[in-house]
PDB file of C-alpha atoms in Angstrom:
ATOM      1  CA  UNK A   1    -108.650  15.327-227.017  1.00 67.00           C
ATOM      2  CA  UNK A   2    -104.882  16.386-226.934  1.00 89.00           C
ATOM      3  CA  UNK A   3    -102.550  17.636-229.737  1.00 87.00           C
ATOM      4  CA  UNK A   4     -98.832  16.624-230.752  1.00 87.00           C
ATOM      5  CA  UNK A   5     -96.639  18.484-233.477  1.00 89.00           C
ATOM      6  CA  UNK A   6     -96.224  16.635-236.542  1.00 92.00           C
ATOM      7  CA  UNK A   7     -94.325  18.615-238.305  1.00 94.00           C
ATOM      8  CA  UNK A   8     -92.566  21.759-238.164  1.00 95.00           C
ATOM      9  CA  UNK A   9     -92.968  24.447-241.307  1.00 95.00           C
ATOM     10  CA  UNK A  10     -89.690  26.523-242.256  1.00 92.00           C
ATOM     11  CA  UNK A  11     -89.817  29.699-244.237  1.00 91.00           C
ATOM     12  CA  UNK A  12     -86.758  29.579-246.514  1.00 92.00           C
ATOM     13  CA  UNK A  13     -84.976  30.950-249.824  1.00 91.00           C
ATOM     14  CA  UNK A  14     -85.429  27.538-251.643  1.00 94.00           C
ATOM     15  CA  UNK A  15     -86.199  24.392-250.278  1.00 96.00           C
ATOM     16  CA  UNK A  16     -83.509  22.509-251.937  1.00 97.00           C
ATOM     17  CA  UNK A  17     -80.676  23.310-250.375  1.00 96.00           C
ATOM     18  CA  UNK A  18     -82.547  22.923-246.384  1.00 97.00           C
ATOM     19  CA  UNK A  19     -83.149  19.204-247.564  1.00 97.00           C
ATOM     20  CA  UNK A  20     -79.922  18.474-248.550  1.00 97.00           C
ATOM     21  CA  UNK A  21     -78.692  19.645-245.064  1.00 98.00           C
ATOM     22  CA  UNK A  22     -81.103  18.446-242.726  1.00 97.00           C
ATOM     23  CA  UNK A  23     -80.936  14.938-244.373  1.00 97.00           C
ATOM     24  CA  UNK A  24     -77.258  15.396-243.317  1.00 96.00           C
ATOM     25  CA  UNK A  25     -78.373  16.457-239.469  1.00 96.00           C
ATOM     26  CA  UNK A  26     -80.618  12.805-239.598  1.00 95.00           C
ATOM     27  CA  UNK A  27     -83.867  13.419-241.192  1.00 97.00           C
ATOM     28  CA  UNK A  28     -84.703  11.285-244.234  1.00 97.00           C
ATOM     29  CA  UNK A  29     -87.241  11.890-247.435  1.00 96.00           C
ATOM     30  CA  UNK A  30     -90.716  10.474-247.025  1.00 95.00           C
ATOM     31  CA  UNK A  31     -91.283   7.277-248.598  1.00 93.00           C
ATOM     32  CA  UNK A  32     -95.074   8.658-249.312  1.00 91.00           C
ATOM     33  CA  UNK A  33     -94.179  12.229-250.155  1.00 92.00           C
ATOM     34  CA  UNK A  34     -90.421  12.567-251.985  1.00 94.00           C
ATOM     35  CA  UNK A  35     -88.940  15.774-252.780  1.00 97.00           C
ATOM     36  CA  UNK A  36     -88.574  16.120-256.832  1.00 96.00           C
ATOM     37  CA  UNK A  37     -87.239  18.735-259.164  1.00 94.00           C
ATOM     38  CA  UNK A  38     -89.959  21.150-259.584  1.00 94.00           C
ATOM     39  CA  UNK A  39     -91.663  20.759-255.841  1.00 96.00           C
ATOM     40  CA  UNK A  40     -93.296  23.671-254.857  1.00 96.00           C
ATOM     41  CA  UNK A  41     -92.033  23.402-250.987  1.00 97.00           C
ATOM     42  CA  UNK A  42     -89.407  20.081-249.855  1.00 98.00           C
ATOM     43  CA  UNK A  43     -90.584  17.811-246.688  1.00 98.00           C
ATOM     44  CA  UNK A  44     -88.363  15.298-244.641  1.00 98.00           C
ATOM     45  CA  UNK A  45     -89.543  13.571-241.581  1.00 97.00           C
ATOM     46  CA  UNK A  46     -87.403  12.280-238.591  1.00 95.00           C
ATOM     47  CA  UNK A  47     -85.186   8.850-238.299  1.00 93.00           C
ATOM     48  CA  UNK A  48     -88.012   7.308-236.333  1.00 92.00           C
ATOM     49  CA  UNK A  49     -91.251   9.287-238.548  1.00 90.00           C
ATOM     50  CA  UNK A  50     -92.700  11.249-235.380  1.00 90.00           C
ATOM     51  CA  UNK A  51     -92.098  14.511-236.894  1.00 94.00           C
ATOM     52  CA  UNK A  52     -91.744  16.496-240.340  1.00 96.00           C
ATOM     53  CA  UNK A  53     -89.556  19.525-241.131  1.00 96.00           C
ATOM     54  CA  UNK A  54     -91.763  21.472-244.209  1.00 97.00           C
ATOM     55  CA  UNK A  55     -90.017  23.707-246.407  1.00 96.00           C
ATOM     56  CA  UNK A  56     -91.839  26.498-248.008  1.00 96.00           C
ATOM     57  CA  UNK A  57     -89.743  29.153-250.309  1.00 94.00           C
ATOM     58  CA  UNK A  58     -90.805  32.430-249.303  1.00 91.00           C
ATOM     59  CA  UNK A  59     -89.432  35.770-250.971  1.00 83.00           C
ATOM     60  CA  UNK A  60     -89.389  37.665-248.244  1.00 84.00           C
ATOM     61  CA  UNK A  61     -86.063  37.905-246.393  1.00 79.00           C
ATOM     62  CA  UNK A  62     -85.147  36.933-242.712  1.00 76.00           C
ATOM     63  CA  UNK A  63     -85.450  40.210-240.467  1.00 80.00           C
ATOM     64  CA  UNK A  64     -84.600  39.176-237.379  1.00 78.00           C
ATOM     65  CA  UNK A  65     -83.825  35.854-235.157  1.00 77.00           C
ATOM     66  CA  UNK A  66     -86.242  33.092-235.322  1.00 78.00           C
ATOM     67  CA  UNK A  67     -88.559  33.318-232.198  1.00 81.00           C
ATOM     68  CA  UNK A  68     -88.644  29.395-232.280  1.00 86.00           C
ATOM     69  CA  UNK A  69     -85.677  27.204-233.231  1.00 90.00           C
ATOM     70  CA  UNK A  70     -85.016  23.395-233.044  1.00 93.00           C
ATOM     71  CA  UNK A  71     -82.923  21.887-230.261  1.00 95.00           C
ATOM     72  CA  UNK A  72     -80.867  18.726-231.359  1.00 95.00           C
ATOM     73  CA  UNK A  73     -78.572  16.194-229.565  1.00 93.00           C
ATOM     74  CA  UNK A  74     -76.207  14.164-231.463  1.00 93.00           C
ATOM     75  CA  UNK A  75     -77.068  10.208-231.428  1.00 90.00           C
ATOM     76  CA  UNK A  76     -73.882   8.716-232.461  1.00 90.00           C
ATOM     77  CA  UNK A  77     -71.068  11.200-231.754  1.00 91.00           C
ATOM     78  CA  UNK A  78     -69.935  14.165-229.743  1.00 92.00           C
ATOM     79  CA  UNK A  79     -71.516  17.390-229.305  1.00 94.00           C
ATOM     80  CA  UNK A  80     -68.394  18.398-230.722  1.00 94.00           C
ATOM     81  CA  UNK A  81     -67.738  16.168-233.252  1.00 94.00           C
ATOM     82  CA  UNK A  82     -71.474  16.747-234.561  1.00 95.00           C
ATOM     83  CA  UNK A  83     -70.720  20.311-234.285  1.00 96.00           C
ATOM     84  CA  UNK A  84     -67.923  20.029-237.147  1.00 96.00           C
ATOM     85  CA  UNK A  85     -69.593  17.909-239.576  1.00 96.00           C
ATOM     86  CA  UNK A  86     -72.272  20.040-239.434  1.00 97.00           C
ATOM     87  CA  UNK A  87     -70.571  22.965-240.041  1.00 98.00           C
ATOM     88  CA  UNK A  88     -69.092  21.066-242.828  1.00 97.00           C
ATOM     89  CA  UNK A  89     -72.365  20.742-244.763  1.00 97.00           C
ATOM     90  CA  UNK A  90     -72.895  24.210-244.184  1.00 97.00           C
ATOM     91  CA  UNK A  91     -73.987  25.309-241.059  1.00 97.00           C
ATOM     92  CA  UNK A  92     -72.851  28.118-239.158  1.00 97.00           C
ATOM     93  CA  UNK A  93     -71.858  28.656-235.486  1.00 97.00           C
ATOM     94  CA  UNK A  94     -73.462  31.825-233.898  1.00 96.00           C
ATOM     95  CA  UNK A  95     -72.584  31.597-230.498  1.00 97.00           C
ATOM     96  CA  UNK A  96     -70.856  28.745-228.157  1.00 97.00           C
ATOM     97  CA  UNK A  97     -72.155  28.746-224.639  1.00 97.00           C
ATOM     98  CA  UNK A  98     -69.897  25.360-224.430  1.00 94.00           C
ATOM     99  CA  UNK A  99     -68.452  25.092-220.667  1.00 92.00           C
ATOM    100  CA  UNK A 100     -65.320  23.968-219.233  1.00 89.00           C
ATOM    101  CA  UNK A 101     -66.979  20.292-217.894  1.00 87.00           C
ATOM    102  CA  UNK A 102     -68.727  19.518-220.800  1.00 85.00           C
ATOM    103  CA  UNK A 103     -71.928  20.671-220.353  1.00 90.00           C
ATOM    104  CA  UNK A 104     -73.586  23.829-222.039  1.00 93.00           C
ATOM    105  CA  UNK A 105     -74.610  23.987-225.994  1.00 96.00           C
ATOM    106  CA  UNK A 106     -73.445  25.901-229.280  1.00 97.00           C
ATOM    107  CA  UNK A 107     -76.165  28.120-231.067  1.00 97.00           C
ATOM    108  CA  UNK A 108     -76.059  27.473-234.793  1.00 97.00           C
ATOM    109  CA  UNK A 109     -77.537  28.405-238.335  1.00 95.00           C
ATOM    110  CA  UNK A 110     -78.748  26.113-241.367  1.00 96.00           C
ATOM    111  CA  UNK A 111     -77.380  27.354-244.653  1.00 95.00           C
ATOM    112  CA  UNK A 112     -81.106  29.554-245.214  1.00 92.00           C
ATOM    113  CA  UNK A 113     -80.215  31.079-241.637  1.00 90.00           C
ATOM    114  CA  UNK A 114     -82.889  29.258-239.432  1.00 91.00           C
ATOM    115  CA  UNK A 115     -80.899  28.888-235.852  1.00 93.00           C
ATOM    116  CA  UNK A 116     -80.939  26.080-233.799  1.00 95.00           C
ATOM    117  CA  UNK A 117     -79.150  24.611-230.781  1.00 96.00           C
ATOM    118  CA  UNK A 118     -76.958  21.411-230.701  1.00 96.00           C
ATOM    119  CA  UNK A 119     -76.767  20.283-226.784  1.00 94.00           C
ATOM    120  CA  UNK A 120     -73.909  17.675-225.451  1.00 92.00           C
ATOM    121  CA  UNK A 121     -75.576  13.622-226.209  1.00 85.00           C
ATOM    122  CA  UNK A 122     -76.921  11.355-223.761  1.00 83.00           C
ATOM    123  CA  UNK A 123     -73.974   9.656-223.739  1.00 79.00           C
ATOM    124  CA  UNK A 124     -71.588  12.625-222.597  1.00 82.00           C
ATOM    125  CA  UNK A 125     -73.997  13.881-219.846  1.00 80.00           C
ATOM    126  CA  UNK A 126     -73.956  10.694-218.167  1.00 80.00           C
ATOM    127  CA  UNK A 127     -70.111  10.622-218.966  1.00 77.00           C
ATOM    128  CA  UNK A 128     -69.862  13.808-217.074  1.00 76.00           C
ATOM    129  CA  UNK A 129     -72.561  13.445-214.435  1.00 75.00           C
ATOM    130  CA  UNK A 130     -70.976  10.278-213.570  1.00 74.00           C
ATOM    131  CA  UNK A 131     -67.095  12.038-213.025  1.00 63.00           C
ATOM    132  CA  UNK A 132     -68.524  14.794-210.727  1.00 60.00           C
ATOM    133  CA  UNK A 133     -70.775  11.886-208.633  1.00 58.00           C
ATOM    134  CA  UNK A 134     -66.996  10.015-208.045  1.00 58.00           C
ATOM    135  CA  UNK A 135     -65.203  13.334-207.229  1.00 58.00           C
TER     136      UNK A 135
END
């Protein structure tokens, strides 16, 4: 028998701002488990419905770097465009590891301080690799 990850649980100060932010990232409400005012936690599912994000309020403050983080890739825009869009929705840029050839990633935080990385999208990677092979 094997196992799969069905959801990732994130402790947070309040779940509502994170539901709003991660909805802007591309996660969506679960029709069978909608987020209502007064709920003790928030829940979203990935666009394809295979992975959940569960946000549970925790009164203890975050004290250090996350040991687990999410890695994201844009699906319909460039990494740089998605970086700007996520900052407009409340993300913070922590570290810029983009390279002159277009590869690399940025390390960011969501509005509650949970860290994630944003890498180049598949089309960007293919374009870069195609350019390198013609040189």
